[in-house]
Amino acid sequence: MLLLIYTVTFNPSLDYVVHVPRFSEGIVNRTVREQLYPGGKGINVSLMLRNLGVESMALGFVAGSTGESITRFLQEKGCRTDFITLPEGMSRINVKLKSEQETEINGQGPYITEDAIQALYEKLDKLKIGDVLVLGGSIPHTLPSDMYERILARLYGRGISTAVDATGELLLRVLKYHPFLIKPNETELAELCCRVPQSDEELVCCARELQAQGARNVLLSLAERGGMLVTEQGEIHRLYAPYGETVNSVGAGDSMVAGFLAGFMQCGDYYEAFRTGIAAGSATAFSEWIADEMLVRQLMQRIK
């Protein structure tokens, strides 16, 4: 069974979500509602894991007062953190403008030094057999473009399971290290396999192509159509998302990954892990932020 889950967020953020009924350029616009959340794929995974009663350790890089706010927010939510504090700059602030159309302005983030990268390696070197490492998202421009590959190569052969939620070459280049879980969506799967799947059978074929390159379990996110799981044991599971109003797409995929890992840690069964993942992803899509455990459990009763 799995021991402790570690998540890495290379470029965390404070997400400032503002609701403006009718946004217009060139004038003063006033909000009707505002929210402030920590952001980043690894952070989202850690938050959902905590909501589901599973411990994790959030790793990554933070800087300045915004970095302090990110750390404090997670700790107040009960998440364990072991971030590396950068000597200069500040963690980014991303503005999410919700109006007739959604608009995002994402900050650049601080410069990540070579010393900070080595400090991350030292933390990863302490992972034990059975631990899980979750990597997700893009690579900041101040990090080597092959950062995922360097990390998985460093951990390879040590009995550590990895879950990778990345796109394109970033994902393809780490398959040779046999990640425990990958989670492409339908668009990403088409890019990876150089064709657009037209049926569930073609989705399975594409998933098996990724397994042939090294992936152990392929969890496909199909948005409102639910998802599919092709396991390393050759099983194929297909589940549909419960009906509900989608109010937030941010963090839904990360919640799906967290739900899968939480379910697998709790029961060791791929189907139940998959069902928990579908429920967790749907619950966050139906919530304004990362969903709570009560909603996840309620939705699980509707997913068979």
One Martini backbone bead per residue (centre of mass of N, CA, C, O) as a GRO file, in nm:
protein
  304
    1MET     BB    1   0.102   0.032   0.009
    2LEU     BB    2   0.067   0.351   0.059
    3LEU     BB    3   0.194   0.621   0.227
    4LEU     BB    4   0.310   0.913   0.123
    5ILE     BB    5   0.208   1.220  -0.012
    6TYR     BB    6   0.360   1.414  -0.265
    7THR     BB    7   0.372   1.756  -0.365
    8VAL     BB    8   0.440   1.965  -0.659
    9THR     BB    9   0.491   2.329  -0.676
   10PHE     BB   10   0.668   2.546  -0.865
   11ASN     BB   11   0.421   2.792  -0.909
   12PRO     BB   12   0.268   2.939  -0.699
   13SER     BB   13  -0.050   3.095  -0.592
   14LEU     BB   14  -0.262   3.372  -0.586
   15ASP     BB   15  -0.612   3.368  -0.630
   16TYR     BB   16  -0.795   3.635  -0.775
   17VAL     BB   17  -1.142   3.646  -0.751
   18VAL     BB   18  -1.357   3.826  -0.978
   19HIS     BB   19  -1.686   3.978  -0.986
   20VAL     BB   20  -1.825   4.107  -1.296
   21PRO     BB   21  -2.101   4.162  -1.461
   22ARG     BB   22  -1.984   4.416  -1.666
   23PHE     BB   23  -1.716   4.430  -1.843
   24SER     BB   24  -1.500   4.721  -1.906
   25GLU     BB   25  -1.296   4.899  -2.087
   26GLY     BB   26  -1.152   5.207  -1.955
   27ILE     BB   27  -1.286   5.160  -1.671
   28VAL     BB   28  -1.446   5.143  -1.375
   29ASN     BB   29  -1.465   4.839  -1.199
   30ARG     BB   30  -1.699   4.657  -0.994
   31THR     BB   31  -1.734   4.439  -0.756
   32VAL     BB   32  -1.948   4.169  -0.604
   33ARG     BB   33  -1.703   3.956  -0.577
   34GLU     BB   34  -1.452   3.789  -0.362
   35GLN     BB   35  -1.152   3.578  -0.392
   36LEU     BB   36  -0.896   3.380  -0.203
   37TYR     BB   37  -0.650   3.154  -0.336
   38PRO     BB   38  -0.465   2.891  -0.365
   39GLY     BB   39  -0.239   2.788  -0.630
   40GLY     BB   40  -0.205   2.478  -0.791
   41LYS     BB   41  -0.190   2.151  -0.858
   42GLY     BB   42  -0.059   2.040  -0.600
   43ILE     BB   43  -0.232   2.200  -0.403
   44ASN     BB   44  -0.504   2.082  -0.489
   45VAL     BB   45  -0.436   1.795  -0.410
   46SER     BB   46  -0.382   1.845  -0.108
   47LEU     BB   47  -0.662   1.958  -0.039
   48MET     BB   48  -0.831   1.709  -0.120
   49LEU     BB   49  -0.691   1.507   0.057
   50ARG     BB   50  -0.764   1.644   0.322
   51ASN     BB   51  -1.075   1.626   0.280
   52LEU     BB   52  -1.034   1.290   0.266
   53GLY     BB   53  -0.814   1.211   0.501
   54VAL     BB   54  -0.527   1.263   0.357
   55GLU     BB   55  -0.201   1.272   0.375
   56SER     BB   56   0.035   1.539   0.297
   57MET     BB   57   0.312   1.695   0.110
   58ALA     BB   58   0.397   2.024   0.036
   59LEU     BB   59   0.584   2.124  -0.237
   60GLY     BB   60   0.819   2.394  -0.322
   61PHE     BB   61   0.799   2.743  -0.422
   62VAL     BB   62   0.860   3.045  -0.233
   63ALA     BB   63   0.781   3.412  -0.202
   64GLY     BB   64   0.734   3.629   0.009
   65SER     BB   65   0.425   3.734   0.115
   66THR     BB   66   0.270   3.540  -0.071
   67GLY     BB   67   0.411   3.285   0.027
   68GLU     BB   68   0.317   3.309   0.320
   69SER     BB   69   0.014   3.293   0.253
   70ILE     BB   70   0.012   3.015   0.129
   71THR     BB   71   0.119   2.861   0.372
   72ARG     BB   72  -0.093   2.952   0.580
   73PHE     BB   73  -0.344   2.852   0.437
   74LEU     BB   74  -0.273   2.551   0.432
   75GLN     BB   75  -0.234   2.515   0.738
   76GLU     BB   76  -0.528   2.602   0.812
   77LYS     BB   77  -0.635   2.340   0.634
   78GLY     BB   78  -0.420   2.097   0.727
   79CYS     BB   79  -0.159   2.123   0.569
   80ARG     BB   80   0.140   2.006   0.476
   81THR     BB   81   0.461   2.179   0.471
   82ASP     BB   82   0.785   2.217   0.249
   83PHE     BB   83   0.894   2.482   0.153
   84ILE     BB   84   1.090   2.683  -0.055
   85THR     BB   85   1.265   2.974   0.011
   86LEU     BB   86   1.320   3.247  -0.164
   87PRO     BB   87   1.531   3.531  -0.165
   88GLU     BB   88   1.350   3.644  -0.407
   89GLY     BB   89   1.067   3.792  -0.451
   90MET     BB   90   0.734   3.665  -0.556
   91SER     BB   91   0.464   3.521  -0.548
   92ARG     BB   92   0.209   3.490  -0.744
   93ILE     BB   93  -0.064   3.669  -0.903
   94ASN     BB   94  -0.390   3.566  -0.997
   95VAL     BB   95  -0.635   3.681  -1.222
   96LYS     BB   96  -0.995   3.615  -1.199
   97LEU     BB   97  -1.228   3.701  -1.441
   98LYS     BB   98  -1.583   3.724  -1.386
   99SER     BB   99  -1.809   3.732  -1.655
  100GLU     BB  100  -1.923   3.687  -1.952
  101GLN     BB  101  -1.621   3.638  -1.947
  102GLU     BB  102  -1.327   3.466  -1.897
  103THR     BB  103  -1.035   3.604  -1.728
  104GLU     BB  104  -0.671   3.585  -1.731
  105ILE     BB  105  -0.398   3.687  -1.502
  106ASN     BB  106  -0.069   3.575  -1.498
  107GLY     BB  107   0.195   3.543  -1.328
  108GLN     BB  108   0.540   3.471  -1.325
  109GLY     BB  109   0.733   3.471  -1.092
  110PRO     BB  110   1.006   3.360  -0.947
  111TYR     BB  111   1.332   3.298  -0.912
  112ILE     BB  112   1.500   2.987  -0.956
  113THR     BB  113   1.750   2.851  -0.806
  114GLU     BB  114   1.995   2.619  -0.785
  115ASP     BB  115   1.976   2.582  -0.478
  116ALA     BB  116   1.670   2.519  -0.477
  117ILE     BB  117   1.684   2.267  -0.650
  118GLN     BB  118   1.869   2.108  -0.456
  119ALA     BB  119   1.670   2.118  -0.218
  120LEU     BB  120   1.455   1.947  -0.356
  121TYR     BB  121   1.621   1.696  -0.400
  122GLU     BB  122   1.672   1.642  -0.097
  123LYS     BB  123   1.376   1.589  -0.031
  124LEU     BB  124   1.331   1.355  -0.238
  125ASP     BB  125   1.553   1.162  -0.113
  126LYS     BB  126   1.351   1.095   0.147
  127LEU     BB  127   1.191   0.907   0.013
  128LYS     BB  128   0.997   0.613   0.031
  129ILE     BB  129   0.885   0.321   0.015
  130GLY     BB  130   0.549   0.387  -0.115
  131ASP     BB  131   0.559   0.652  -0.201
  132VAL     BB  132   0.419   0.961  -0.338
  133LEU     BB  133   0.445   1.151  -0.647
  134VAL     BB  134   0.322   1.473  -0.752
  135LEU     BB  135   0.301   1.593  -1.091
  136GLY     BB  136   0.215   1.930  -1.217
  137GLY     BB  137   0.231   2.111  -1.489
  138SER     BB  138   0.422   2.356  -1.567
  139ILE     BB  139   0.733   2.507  -1.651
  140PRO     BB  140   0.920   2.731  -1.547
  141HIS     BB  141   1.154   2.934  -1.703
  142THR     BB  142   1.372   2.889  -1.451
  143LEU     BB  143   1.359   2.599  -1.542
  144PRO     BB  144   1.420   2.315  -1.658
  145SER     BB  145   1.253   2.151  -1.918
  146ASP     BB  146   1.350   1.854  -1.772
  147MET     BB  147   1.246   1.826  -1.473
  148TYR     BB  148   1.076   1.573  -1.468
  149GLU     BB  149   1.295   1.380  -1.570
  150ARG     BB  150   1.497   1.426  -1.342
  151ILE     BB  151   1.316   1.329  -1.112
  152LEU     BB  152   1.242   1.041  -1.216
  153ALA     BB  153   1.534   0.945  -1.244
  154ARG     BB  154   1.606   0.978  -0.940
  155LEU     BB  155   1.359   0.772  -0.842
  156TYR     BB  156   1.431   0.536  -0.997
  157GLY     BB  157   1.410   0.221  -0.829
  158ARG     BB  158   1.279   0.308  -0.519
  159GLY     BB  159   0.957   0.253  -0.483
  160ILE     BB  160   0.822   0.506  -0.621
  161SER     BB  161   0.531   0.665  -0.683
  162THR     BB  162   0.394   0.823  -0.979
  163ALA     BB  163   0.217   1.129  -1.064
  164VAL     BB  164   0.121   1.258  -1.394
  165ASP     BB  165   0.017   1.603  -1.497
  166ALA     BB  166   0.071   1.632  -1.834
  167THR     BB  167   0.203   1.746  -2.149
  168GLY     BB  168   0.323   1.610  -2.405
  169GLU     BB  169   0.659   1.591  -2.385
  170LEU     BB  170   0.659   1.601  -2.078
  171LEU     BB  171   0.523   1.316  -2.065
  172LEU     BB  172   0.667   1.129  -2.273
  173ARG     BB  173   0.960   1.152  -2.127
  174VAL     BB  174   0.847   0.976  -1.855
  175LEU     BB  175   0.740   0.687  -1.931
  176LYS     BB  176   1.013   0.521  -1.890
  177TYR     BB  177   0.949   0.547  -1.556
  178HIS     BB  178   0.672   0.431  -1.477
  179PRO     BB  179   0.412   0.562  -1.400
  180PHE     BB  180   0.140   0.501  -1.206
  181LEU     BB  181   0.010   0.788  -1.310
  182ILE     BB  182  -0.205   0.923  -1.563
  183LYS     BB  183  -0.399   1.245  -1.679
  184PRO     BB  184  -0.552   1.276  -1.947
  185ASN     BB  185  -0.726   1.435  -2.169
  186GLU     BB  186  -0.871   1.436  -2.471
  187THR     BB  187  -0.683   1.644  -2.603
  188GLU     BB  188  -0.414   1.528  -2.497
  189LEU     BB  189  -0.447   1.246  -2.620
  190ALA     BB  190  -0.448   1.336  -2.915
  191GLU     BB  191  -0.163   1.454  -2.908
  192LEU     BB  192  -0.010   1.194  -2.815
  193CYS     BB  193  -0.154   1.009  -3.067
  194CYS     BB  194  -0.220   1.172  -3.338
  195ARG     BB  195  -0.539   1.159  -3.265
  196VAL     BB  196  -0.897   1.139  -3.272
  197PRO     BB  197  -1.107   1.001  -3.074
  198GLN     BB  198  -1.441   0.839  -3.152
  199SER     BB  199  -1.423   0.626  -2.911
  200ASP     BB  200  -1.384   0.413  -2.655
  201GLU     BB  201  -1.199   0.221  -2.811
  202GLU     BB  202  -0.993   0.447  -2.893
  203LEU     BB  203  -0.919   0.528  -2.609
  204VAL     BB  204  -0.795   0.260  -2.531
  205CYS     BB  205  -0.578   0.249  -2.748
  206CYS     BB  206  -0.430   0.503  -2.652
  207ALA     BB  207  -0.372   0.412  -2.365
  208ARG     BB  208  -0.202   0.160  -2.456
  209GLU     BB  209   0.021   0.321  -2.589
  210LEU     BB  210   0.118   0.449  -2.320
  211GLN     BB  211   0.179   0.180  -2.184
  212ALA     BB  212   0.393   0.085  -2.392
  213GLN     BB  213   0.581   0.339  -2.288
  214GLY     BB  214   0.512   0.294  -1.938
  215ALA     BB  215   0.246   0.327  -1.833
  216ARG     BB  216   0.032   0.196  -1.595
  217ASN     BB  217  -0.200   0.418  -1.540
  218VAL     BB  218  -0.497   0.539  -1.716
  219LEU     BB  219  -0.654   0.854  -1.667
  220LEU     BB  220  -0.949   0.971  -1.810
  221SER     BB  221  -1.062   1.294  -1.890
  222LEU     BB  222  -1.425   1.376  -1.989
  223ALA     BB  223  -1.566   1.560  -1.820
  224GLU     BB  224  -1.908   1.537  -1.842
  225ARG     BB  225  -1.837   1.215  -1.926
  226GLY     BB  226  -1.608   1.166  -1.723
  227GLY     BB  227  -1.440   0.843  -1.747
  228MET     BB  228  -1.128   0.648  -1.774
  229LEU     BB  229  -0.979   0.318  -1.695
  230VAL     BB  230  -0.646   0.188  -1.749
  231THR     BB  231  -0.488  -0.081  -1.632
  232GLU     BB  232  -0.213  -0.281  -1.554
  233GLN     BB  233  -0.428  -0.541  -1.554
  234GLY     BB  234  -0.638  -0.475  -1.811
  235GLU     BB  235  -0.850  -0.292  -1.715
  236ILE     BB  236  -1.185  -0.150  -1.785
  237HIS     BB  237  -1.317   0.169  -1.697
  238ARG     BB  238  -1.655   0.323  -1.698
  239LEU     BB  239  -1.760   0.659  -1.613
  240TYR     BB  240  -2.012   0.883  -1.516
  241ALA     BB  241  -2.109   1.182  -1.452
  242PRO     BB  242  -2.281   1.359  -1.256
  243TYR     BB  243  -2.529   1.564  -1.225
  244GLY     BB  244  -2.456   1.921  -1.278
  245GLU     BB  245  -2.342   2.239  -1.203
  246THR     BB  246  -2.101   2.419  -1.360
  247VAL     BB  247  -1.875   2.662  -1.180
  248ASN     BB  248  -1.583   2.500  -1.190
  249SER     BB  249  -1.266   2.401  -1.346
  250VAL     BB  250  -1.076   2.457  -1.124
  251GLY     BB  251  -0.934   2.153  -0.997
  252ALA     BB  252  -1.080   1.900  -1.109
  253GLY     BB  253  -0.840   1.726  -1.207
  254ASP     BB  254  -0.689   1.729  -0.935
  255SER     BB  255  -0.922   1.594  -0.777
  256MET     BB  256  -0.915   1.331  -0.935
  257VAL     BB  257  -0.635   1.246  -0.848
  258ALA     BB  258  -0.684   1.257  -0.543
  259GLY     BB  259  -0.919   1.057  -0.535
  260PHE     BB  260  -0.768   0.817  -0.645
  261LEU     BB  261  -0.543   0.804  -0.428
  262ALA     BB  262  -0.729   0.786  -0.185
  263GLY     BB  263  -0.881   0.529  -0.269
  264PHE     BB  264  -0.626   0.348  -0.289
  265MET     BB  265  -0.527   0.383   0.003
  266GLN     BB  266  -0.803   0.275   0.140
  267CYS     BB  267  -0.839  -0.013  -0.066
  268GLY     BB  268  -0.667  -0.111  -0.333
  269ASP     BB  269  -0.885  -0.028  -0.559
  270TYR     BB  270  -0.939   0.076  -0.876
  271TYR     BB  271  -1.241   0.127  -0.896
  272GLU     BB  272  -1.273   0.293  -0.631
  273ALA     BB  273  -1.070   0.505  -0.712
  274PHE     BB  274  -1.220   0.600  -0.963
  275ARG     BB  275  -1.484   0.681  -0.825
  276THR     BB  276  -1.354   0.895  -0.643
  277GLY     BB  277  -1.241   1.069  -0.873
  278ILE     BB  278  -1.508   1.144  -1.008
  279ALA     BB  279  -1.636   1.273  -0.756
  280ALA     BB  280  -1.417   1.489  -0.699
  281GLY     BB  281  -1.420   1.635  -0.971
  282SER     BB  282  -1.724   1.703  -0.970
  283ALA     BB  283  -1.739   1.858  -0.702
  284THR     BB  284  -1.554   2.092  -0.793
  285ALA     BB  285  -1.725   2.175  -1.043
  286PHE     BB  286  -1.977   2.239  -0.827
  287SER     BB  287  -1.773   2.442  -0.707
  288GLU     BB  288  -1.580   2.726  -0.619
  289TRP     BB  289  -1.388   2.505  -0.513
  290ILE     BB  290  -1.262   2.286  -0.328
  291ALA     BB  291  -1.415   2.023  -0.225
  292ASP     BB  292  -1.587   1.856   0.001
  293GLU     BB  293  -1.651   1.551   0.141
  294MET     BB  294  -1.958   1.544   0.138
  295LEU     BB  295  -1.997   1.577  -0.170
  296VAL     BB  296  -1.832   1.338  -0.259
  297ARG     BB  297  -2.003   1.119  -0.112
  298GLN     BB  298  -2.271   1.186  -0.249
  299LEU     BB  299  -2.174   1.127  -0.543
  300MET     BB  300  -2.091   0.830  -0.506
  301GLN     BB  301  -2.393   0.727  -0.486
  302ARG     BB  302  -2.430   0.810  -0.815
  303ILE     BB  303  -2.184   0.609  -0.876
  304LYS     BB  304  -2.173   0.290  -1.083
   0.00000   0.00000   0.00000
